[in-house]
């Protein structure tokens, strides 16, 4: 039998992974809330942030490259929206979705072309340092990640509830056409949404790869998919829902991976969960019933 410390360690690592999924899931959920679009390229924005860091840190100190990576990732998200989604505002949903999948492959191939197969991620000593907490030895990242995630989510919720742009976002997600008629600058609201989502994916990428140690062109797919499941699980369009969904998935995954008999199924579990949720609660835990306007 394992002692309590072992289970606490598992729980902590689950919460850490869950926090990372949460940061990525918010990007999916916000974009969906406003554009009714699943941004399939989101996982690849996360991956590109990893490659940005590999190249930046090669020539600059971490204190410069970390903020630069976040800025570049944010710009990348906004540029993708302007180039691939913005021209398709009035196009059928399907066209936008195909465009999103195209962007995803484009980024993966670009990363393969520039970066090659896999690159070692720079060591961020502040995050990878191991601390002793009683009988637990914990990487500092395990403590930093959930705290940082919760702080960012709280800031984001305040931003959406209290600021003018947040109010515009809420209006647009409620009713796109009416908001447009009311004179809300739809394009700046959408750019802002992509900027926030990409910024959070950038933060997630730094925490994820610092822990994981290497970046490869395909690496965004799995965290991206799991974060997407977390967003659907929590009710797509709901930020607290996405965060709770991500934590549940992260913790379950951590415990499944610890049991060698079923560790193989840790990814399958996530998708099985998705199917069950869609069967029982199609709108997710906190999703609102959406009435389709014809």
Short mmCIF file of N, CA and C in Angstrom, two decimals, residues 134-270:
data_model
loop_
_atom_site.label_atom_id
_atom_site.label_comp_id
_atom_site.label_asym_id
_atom_site.label_seq_id
_atom_site.Cartn_x
_atom_site.Cartn_y
_atom_site.Cartn_z
N UNK A 134 7.78 18.84 3.97
CA UNK A 134 7.60 17.67 4.83
C UNK A 134 8.27 16.49 4.14
N UNK A 135 7.51 15.41 3.93
CA UNK A 135 8.10 14.23 3.29
C UNK A 135 7.95 14.29 1.76
N UNK A 136 7.32 15.36 1.27
CA UNK A 136 7.13 15.48 -0.17
C UNK A 136 8.28 16.25 -0.80
N UNK A 137 8.76 15.78 -1.93
CA UNK A 137 9.67 16.62 -2.71
C UNK A 137 8.91 17.05 -3.96
N UNK A 138 8.71 18.33 -4.08
CA UNK A 138 7.83 18.86 -5.13
C UNK A 138 8.61 19.86 -5.97
N UNK A 139 8.46 19.75 -7.28
CA UNK A 139 9.03 20.79 -8.15
C UNK A 139 8.25 22.07 -7.89
N UNK A 140 8.95 23.17 -7.92
CA UNK A 140 8.27 24.44 -7.63
C UNK A 140 7.13 24.69 -8.62
N UNK A 141 7.30 24.19 -9.83
CA UNK A 141 6.28 24.38 -10.89
C UNK A 141 4.93 23.81 -10.46
N UNK A 142 4.97 22.74 -9.65
CA UNK A 142 3.73 22.09 -9.20
C UNK A 142 2.91 23.02 -8.32
N UNK A 143 3.61 23.89 -7.60
CA UNK A 143 2.92 24.84 -6.72
C UNK A 143 2.53 26.10 -7.52
N UNK A 144 3.47 26.55 -8.36
CA UNK A 144 3.27 27.80 -9.11
C UNK A 144 2.10 27.69 -10.09
N UNK A 145 2.03 26.54 -10.79
CA UNK A 145 1.05 26.40 -11.87
C UNK A 145 -0.40 26.62 -11.42
N UNK A 146 -0.89 25.87 -10.41
CA UNK A 146 -2.30 26.08 -10.02
C UNK A 146 -2.55 27.49 -9.50
N UNK A 147 -1.59 28.03 -8.72
CA UNK A 147 -1.80 29.36 -8.15
C UNK A 147 -1.90 30.39 -9.28
N UNK A 148 -0.95 30.29 -10.22
CA UNK A 148 -0.93 31.22 -11.34
C UNK A 148 -2.20 31.10 -12.18
N UNK A 149 -2.64 29.86 -12.39
CA UNK A 149 -3.85 29.63 -13.18
C UNK A 149 -5.05 30.29 -12.52
N UNK A 150 -5.18 30.06 -11.20
CA UNK A 150 -6.34 30.62 -10.50
C UNK A 150 -6.31 32.14 -10.53
N UNK A 151 -5.09 32.72 -10.34
CA UNK A 151 -4.95 34.18 -10.39
C UNK A 151 -5.37 34.70 -11.77
N UNK A 152 -4.88 34.04 -12.83
CA UNK A 152 -5.20 34.48 -14.20
C UNK A 152 -6.70 34.36 -14.48
N UNK A 153 -7.31 33.28 -14.00
CA UNK A 153 -8.74 33.09 -14.23
C UNK A 153 -9.55 34.17 -13.51
N UNK A 154 -9.14 34.47 -12.27
CA UNK A 154 -9.85 35.51 -11.51
C UNK A 154 -9.74 36.86 -12.23
N UNK A 155 -8.51 37.19 -12.69
CA UNK A 155 -8.32 38.45 -13.43
C UNK A 155 -9.21 38.47 -14.67
N UNK A 156 -9.25 37.33 -15.36
CA UNK A 156 -10.03 37.24 -16.59
C UNK A 156 -11.52 37.43 -16.32
N UNK A 157 -12.01 36.78 -15.26
CA UNK A 157 -13.43 36.91 -14.93
C UNK A 157 -13.77 38.36 -14.57
N UNK A 158 -12.87 39.00 -13.81
CA UNK A 158 -13.10 40.41 -13.46
C UNK A 158 -13.11 41.25 -14.74
N UNK A 159 -12.17 40.96 -15.63
CA UNK A 159 -12.07 41.70 -16.90
C UNK A 159 -13.39 41.57 -17.68
N UNK A 160 -13.93 40.36 -17.71
CA UNK A 160 -15.15 40.13 -18.50
C UNK A 160 -16.37 40.76 -17.82
N UNK A 161 -16.38 40.74 -16.48
CA UNK A 161 -17.54 41.28 -15.77
C UNK A 161 -17.52 42.80 -15.66
N UNK A 162 -16.33 43.38 -15.50
CA UNK A 162 -16.26 44.78 -15.06
C UNK A 162 -15.80 45.78 -16.12
N UNK A 163 -15.12 45.32 -17.18
CA UNK A 163 -14.56 46.32 -18.10
C UNK A 163 -15.47 46.48 -19.31
N UNK A 164 -15.19 47.54 -20.06
CA UNK A 164 -16.00 47.84 -21.24
C UNK A 164 -15.84 46.76 -22.31
N UNK A 165 -14.58 46.36 -22.54
CA UNK A 165 -14.36 45.33 -23.57
C UNK A 165 -14.99 44.02 -23.11
N UNK A 166 -14.98 43.77 -21.79
CA UNK A 166 -15.60 42.56 -21.27
C UNK A 166 -17.10 42.57 -21.50
N UNK A 167 -17.67 43.76 -21.31
CA UNK A 167 -19.11 43.90 -21.54
C UNK A 167 -19.43 43.65 -23.01
N UNK A 168 -18.57 44.18 -23.87
CA UNK A 168 -18.75 43.97 -25.32
C UNK A 168 -18.66 42.48 -25.64
N UNK A 169 -17.69 41.81 -25.00
CA UNK A 169 -17.55 40.36 -25.24
C UNK A 169 -18.82 39.61 -24.83
N UNK A 170 -19.34 39.98 -23.67
CA UNK A 170 -20.56 39.29 -23.21
C UNK A 170 -21.71 39.55 -24.18
N UNK A 171 -21.80 40.78 -24.66
CA UNK A 171 -22.88 41.13 -25.59
C UNK A 171 -22.75 40.33 -26.88
N UNK A 172 -21.52 40.28 -27.41
CA UNK A 172 -21.31 39.59 -28.69
C UNK A 172 -21.59 38.10 -28.53
N UNK A 173 -21.21 37.54 -27.38
CA UNK A 173 -21.43 36.11 -27.22
C UNK A 173 -22.92 35.81 -27.07
N UNK A 174 -23.68 36.78 -26.56
CA UNK A 174 -25.14 36.61 -26.45
C UNK A 174 -25.80 36.70 -27.82
N UNK A 175 -25.47 37.78 -28.52
CA UNK A 175 -26.12 38.01 -29.81
C UNK A 175 -25.22 38.80 -30.74
N UNK A 176 -24.63 38.07 -31.67
CA UNK A 176 -23.63 38.64 -32.58
C UNK A 176 -24.21 39.78 -33.41
N UNK A 177 -25.35 39.49 -34.08
CA UNK A 177 -25.90 40.48 -35.03
C UNK A 177 -26.34 41.76 -34.32
N UNK A 178 -27.08 41.60 -33.22
CA UNK A 178 -27.58 42.78 -32.51
C UNK A 178 -26.42 43.64 -32.03
N UNK A 179 -25.38 42.99 -31.50
CA UNK A 179 -24.21 43.74 -31.00
C UNK A 179 -23.62 44.59 -32.12
N UNK A 180 -23.59 43.99 -33.30
CA UNK A 180 -23.04 44.70 -34.46
C UNK A 180 -23.88 45.94 -34.76
N UNK A 181 -25.19 45.77 -34.68
CA UNK A 181 -26.10 46.89 -34.95
C UNK A 181 -25.97 47.97 -33.89
N UNK A 182 -25.65 47.56 -32.67
CA UNK A 182 -25.54 48.50 -31.56
C UNK A 182 -24.23 49.29 -31.62
N UNK A 183 -23.43 48.99 -32.63
CA UNK A 183 -22.20 49.76 -32.81
C UNK A 183 -21.01 49.21 -32.03
N UNK A 184 -21.13 47.97 -31.55
CA UNK A 184 -19.95 47.36 -30.90
C UNK A 184 -18.96 46.98 -32.00
N UNK A 185 -17.70 47.32 -31.79
CA UNK A 185 -16.68 46.99 -32.80
C UNK A 185 -16.37 45.50 -32.70
N UNK A 186 -17.10 44.74 -33.51
CA UNK A 186 -17.01 43.28 -33.45
C UNK A 186 -15.57 42.81 -33.64
N UNK A 187 -14.87 43.40 -34.62
CA UNK A 187 -13.53 42.90 -34.93
C UNK A 187 -12.56 43.08 -33.78
N UNK A 188 -12.68 44.21 -33.07
CA UNK A 188 -11.73 44.39 -31.97
C UNK A 188 -12.07 43.46 -30.80
N UNK A 189 -13.36 43.17 -30.63
CA UNK A 189 -13.76 42.22 -29.58
C UNK A 189 -13.19 40.83 -29.91
N UNK A 190 -13.30 40.45 -31.17
CA UNK A 190 -12.82 39.12 -31.57
C UNK A 190 -11.30 39.05 -31.46
N UNK A 191 -10.61 40.12 -31.88
CA UNK A 191 -9.15 40.13 -31.76
C UNK A 191 -8.74 40.01 -30.30
N UNK A 192 -9.46 40.72 -29.44
CA UNK A 192 -9.17 40.68 -28.01
C UNK A 192 -9.34 39.26 -27.47
N UNK A 193 -10.40 38.60 -27.93
CA UNK A 193 -10.66 37.23 -27.49
C UNK A 193 -9.51 36.30 -27.87
N UNK A 194 -9.07 36.44 -29.12
CA UNK A 194 -7.95 35.61 -29.59
C UNK A 194 -6.67 35.97 -28.85
N UNK A 195 -6.49 37.26 -28.56
CA UNK A 195 -5.29 37.69 -27.85
C UNK A 195 -5.25 37.06 -26.46
N UNK A 196 -6.38 37.11 -25.75
CA UNK A 196 -6.42 36.54 -24.38
C UNK A 196 -6.17 35.03 -24.44
N UNK A 197 -6.89 34.36 -25.34
CA UNK A 197 -6.73 32.91 -25.46
C UNK A 197 -5.30 32.51 -25.78
N UNK A 198 -4.67 33.24 -26.70
CA UNK A 198 -3.31 32.90 -27.11
C UNK A 198 -2.31 33.22 -26.00
N UNK A 199 -2.55 34.32 -25.29
CA UNK A 199 -1.67 34.68 -24.17
C UNK A 199 -1.69 33.57 -23.12
N UNK A 200 -2.89 33.07 -22.80
CA UNK A 200 -3.00 32.01 -21.80
C UNK A 200 -2.36 30.72 -22.30
N UNK A 201 -2.50 30.44 -23.61
CA UNK A 201 -1.84 29.26 -24.18
C UNK A 201 -0.32 29.41 -24.08
N UNK A 202 0.16 30.66 -24.24
CA UNK A 202 1.60 30.93 -24.10
C UNK A 202 2.08 30.66 -22.69
N UNK A 203 1.29 31.12 -21.71
CA UNK A 203 1.65 30.88 -20.30
C UNK A 203 1.67 29.36 -20.05
N UNK A 204 0.64 28.67 -20.55
CA UNK A 204 0.56 27.22 -20.37
C UNK A 204 1.77 26.54 -20.99
N UNK A 205 2.18 27.04 -22.16
CA UNK A 205 3.30 26.38 -22.85
C UNK A 205 4.59 26.50 -22.04
N UNK A 206 4.81 27.65 -21.43
CA UNK A 206 6.04 27.83 -20.64
C UNK A 206 6.03 26.86 -19.46
N UNK A 207 4.88 26.75 -18.79
CA UNK A 207 4.79 25.87 -17.62
C UNK A 207 4.87 24.39 -18.04
N UNK A 208 4.24 24.08 -19.15
CA UNK A 208 4.18 22.69 -19.60
C UNK A 208 5.55 22.20 -20.06
N UNK A 209 6.19 22.98 -20.93
CA UNK A 209 7.45 22.52 -21.51
C UNK A 209 8.61 22.61 -20.51
N UNK A 210 8.52 23.55 -19.57
CA UNK A 210 9.57 23.63 -18.55
C UNK A 210 9.57 22.33 -17.75
N UNK A 211 8.38 21.76 -17.59
CA UNK A 211 8.23 20.51 -16.85
C UNK A 211 8.58 19.32 -17.73
N UNK A 212 8.24 19.43 -19.01
CA UNK A 212 8.30 18.29 -19.92
C UNK A 212 9.67 18.17 -20.58
N UNK A 213 10.28 19.33 -20.83
CA UNK A 213 11.67 19.30 -21.28
C UNK A 213 11.93 19.34 -22.77
N UNK A 214 10.92 19.04 -23.60
CA UNK A 214 11.18 19.18 -25.03
C UNK A 214 9.93 19.55 -25.82
N UNK A 215 10.17 20.15 -26.97
CA UNK A 215 9.08 20.61 -27.84
C UNK A 215 9.20 19.88 -29.17
N UNK A 216 8.08 19.40 -29.70
CA UNK A 216 8.09 18.83 -31.04
C UNK A 216 6.86 19.32 -31.79
N UNK A 217 6.89 19.29 -33.12
CA UNK A 217 5.81 19.93 -33.90
C UNK A 217 4.41 19.36 -33.64
N UNK A 218 4.34 18.11 -33.22
CA UNK A 218 3.01 17.50 -33.04
C UNK A 218 2.53 17.59 -31.60
N UNK A 219 3.36 18.16 -30.73
CA UNK A 219 3.11 18.02 -29.29
C UNK A 219 1.86 18.78 -28.83
N UNK A 220 1.42 19.76 -29.63
CA UNK A 220 0.26 20.54 -29.21
C UNK A 220 -1.05 19.78 -29.33
N UNK A 221 -1.04 18.70 -30.11
CA UNK A 221 -2.30 18.02 -30.43
C UNK A 221 -2.98 17.44 -29.20
N UNK A 222 -2.23 16.68 -28.39
CA UNK A 222 -2.85 15.99 -27.25
C UNK A 222 -3.30 16.97 -26.17
N UNK A 223 -2.43 17.87 -25.67
CA UNK A 223 -2.92 18.84 -24.68
C UNK A 223 -4.08 19.66 -25.25
N UNK A 224 -3.99 19.99 -26.54
CA UNK A 224 -5.05 20.76 -27.18
C UNK A 224 -6.37 20.02 -27.16
N UNK A 225 -6.32 18.74 -27.50
CA UNK A 225 -7.54 17.93 -27.52
C UNK A 225 -8.12 17.77 -26.12
N UNK A 226 -7.22 17.54 -25.15
CA UNK A 226 -7.72 17.34 -23.78
C UNK A 226 -8.32 18.62 -23.24
N UNK A 227 -7.70 19.74 -23.58
CA UNK A 227 -8.25 21.02 -23.13
C UNK A 227 -9.60 21.25 -23.80
N UNK A 228 -9.72 20.82 -25.05
CA UNK A 228 -10.98 20.95 -25.75
C UNK A 228 -12.05 20.10 -25.06
N UNK A 229 -11.67 18.88 -24.68
CA UNK A 229 -12.60 18.01 -23.95
C UNK A 229 -13.02 18.69 -22.64
N UNK A 230 -12.02 19.31 -21.95
CA UNK A 230 -12.32 20.00 -20.69
C UNK A 230 -13.34 21.11 -20.93
N UNK A 231 -13.17 21.84 -22.06
CA UNK A 231 -14.09 22.94 -22.37
C UNK A 231 -15.50 22.41 -22.62
N UNK A 232 -15.59 21.30 -23.35
CA UNK A 232 -16.90 20.71 -23.65
C UNK A 232 -17.51 20.14 -22.38
N UNK A 233 -16.66 19.51 -21.57
CA UNK A 233 -17.07 18.89 -20.33
C UNK A 233 -17.67 19.94 -19.39
N UNK A 234 -17.03 21.10 -19.31
CA UNK A 234 -17.51 22.15 -18.41
C UNK A 234 -18.67 22.91 -18.99
N UNK A 235 -18.93 22.75 -20.28
CA UNK A 235 -19.98 23.51 -20.95
C UNK A 235 -19.32 24.57 -21.78
N UNK A 236 -19.28 24.35 -23.09
CA UNK A 236 -18.45 25.22 -23.92
C UNK A 236 -19.04 26.63 -23.91
N UNK A 237 -18.19 27.60 -23.71
CA UNK A 237 -18.64 28.98 -23.57
C UNK A 237 -18.56 29.44 -22.12
N UNK A 238 -18.41 28.49 -21.19
CA UNK A 238 -18.34 28.85 -19.77
C UNK A 238 -16.90 28.75 -19.28
N UNK A 239 -16.34 29.87 -18.80
CA UNK A 239 -14.94 29.86 -18.36
C UNK A 239 -14.77 29.05 -17.07
N UNK A 240 -15.58 29.29 -16.02
CA UNK A 240 -15.42 28.46 -14.82
C UNK A 240 -15.62 26.98 -15.14
N UNK A 241 -16.56 26.69 -16.05
CA UNK A 241 -16.80 25.31 -16.46
C UNK A 241 -15.55 24.68 -17.05
N UNK A 242 -14.88 25.43 -17.93
CA UNK A 242 -13.66 24.92 -18.58
C UNK A 242 -12.60 24.61 -17.53
N UNK A 243 -12.48 25.50 -16.54
CA UNK A 243 -11.45 25.33 -15.51
C UNK A 243 -11.75 24.09 -14.66
N UNK A 244 -13.01 23.95 -14.25
CA UNK A 244 -13.38 22.79 -13.42
C UNK A 244 -13.22 21.50 -14.22
N UNK A 245 -13.68 21.52 -15.47
CA UNK A 245 -13.52 20.35 -16.35
C UNK A 245 -12.06 19.96 -16.47
N UNK A 246 -11.18 20.96 -16.64
CA UNK A 246 -9.76 20.69 -16.81
C UNK A 246 -9.16 20.07 -15.56
N UNK A 247 -9.56 20.60 -14.39
CA UNK A 247 -9.03 20.04 -13.14
C UNK A 247 -9.47 18.58 -12.98
N UNK A 248 -10.74 18.30 -13.29
CA UNK A 248 -11.23 16.92 -13.15
C UNK A 248 -10.43 15.99 -14.06
N UNK A 249 -10.23 16.41 -15.31
CA UNK A 249 -9.50 15.57 -16.27
C UNK A 249 -8.05 15.38 -15.82
N UNK A 250 -7.41 16.47 -15.36
CA UNK A 250 -6.02 16.38 -14.93
C UNK A 250 -5.84 15.42 -13.76
N UNK A 251 -6.73 15.53 -12.78
CA UNK A 251 -6.60 14.69 -11.58
C UNK A 251 -6.86 13.22 -11.92
N UNK A 252 -7.92 12.97 -12.71
CA UNK A 252 -8.22 11.58 -13.10
C UNK A 252 -7.04 11.00 -13.87
N UNK A 253 -6.49 11.79 -14.78
CA UNK A 253 -5.38 11.32 -15.61
C UNK A 253 -4.18 10.95 -14.74
N UNK A 254 -3.91 11.80 -13.74
CA UNK A 254 -2.76 11.57 -12.87
C UNK A 254 -2.91 10.23 -12.12
N UNK A 255 -4.12 9.96 -11.62
CA UNK A 255 -4.33 8.72 -10.88
C UNK A 255 -4.32 7.50 -11.80
N UNK A 256 -4.84 7.66 -13.03
CA UNK A 256 -4.85 6.54 -13.97
C UNK A 256 -3.42 6.20 -14.39
N UNK A 257 -2.61 7.24 -14.65
CA UNK A 257 -1.23 7.00 -15.09
C UNK A 257 -0.41 6.32 -14.00
N UNK A 258 -0.81 6.53 -12.73
CA UNK A 258 -0.02 5.97 -11.63
C UNK A 258 -0.26 4.47 -11.48
N UNK A 259 -1.36 3.97 -12.02
CA UNK A 259 -1.67 2.55 -11.92
C UNK A 259 -1.20 1.86 -13.20
N UNK A 260 -0.10 1.07 -13.07
CA UNK A 260 0.50 0.55 -14.31
C UNK A 260 -0.42 -0.35 -15.11
N UNK A 261 -1.43 -0.93 -14.46
CA UNK A 261 -2.34 -1.80 -15.22
C UNK A 261 -3.17 -1.03 -16.23
N UNK A 262 -3.54 0.21 -15.87
CA UNK A 262 -4.44 0.95 -16.76
C UNK A 262 -3.81 2.23 -17.32
N UNK A 263 -2.51 2.42 -17.03
CA UNK A 263 -1.84 3.67 -17.46
C UNK A 263 -1.97 3.90 -18.97
N UNK A 264 -1.97 2.80 -19.72
CA UNK A 264 -2.07 2.88 -21.18
C UNK A 264 -3.34 3.61 -21.61
N UNK A 265 -4.37 3.50 -20.78
CA UNK A 265 -5.68 4.02 -21.19
C UNK A 265 -5.91 5.47 -20.76
N UNK A 266 -4.87 6.15 -20.26
CA UNK A 266 -5.13 7.48 -19.70
C UNK A 266 -5.70 8.44 -20.75
N UNK A 267 -5.22 8.34 -22.01
CA UNK A 267 -5.78 9.22 -23.05
C UNK A 267 -7.18 8.77 -23.45
N UNK A 268 -7.34 7.46 -23.55
CA UNK A 268 -8.65 6.92 -23.93
C UNK A 268 -9.71 7.35 -22.92
N UNK A 269 -9.31 7.40 -21.65
CA UNK A 269 -10.24 7.79 -20.59
C UNK A 269 -10.85 9.16 -20.86
N UNK A 270 -9.97 10.10 -21.24
CA UNK A 270 -10.44 11.47 -21.49
C UNK A 270 -11.55 11.48 -22.54
#
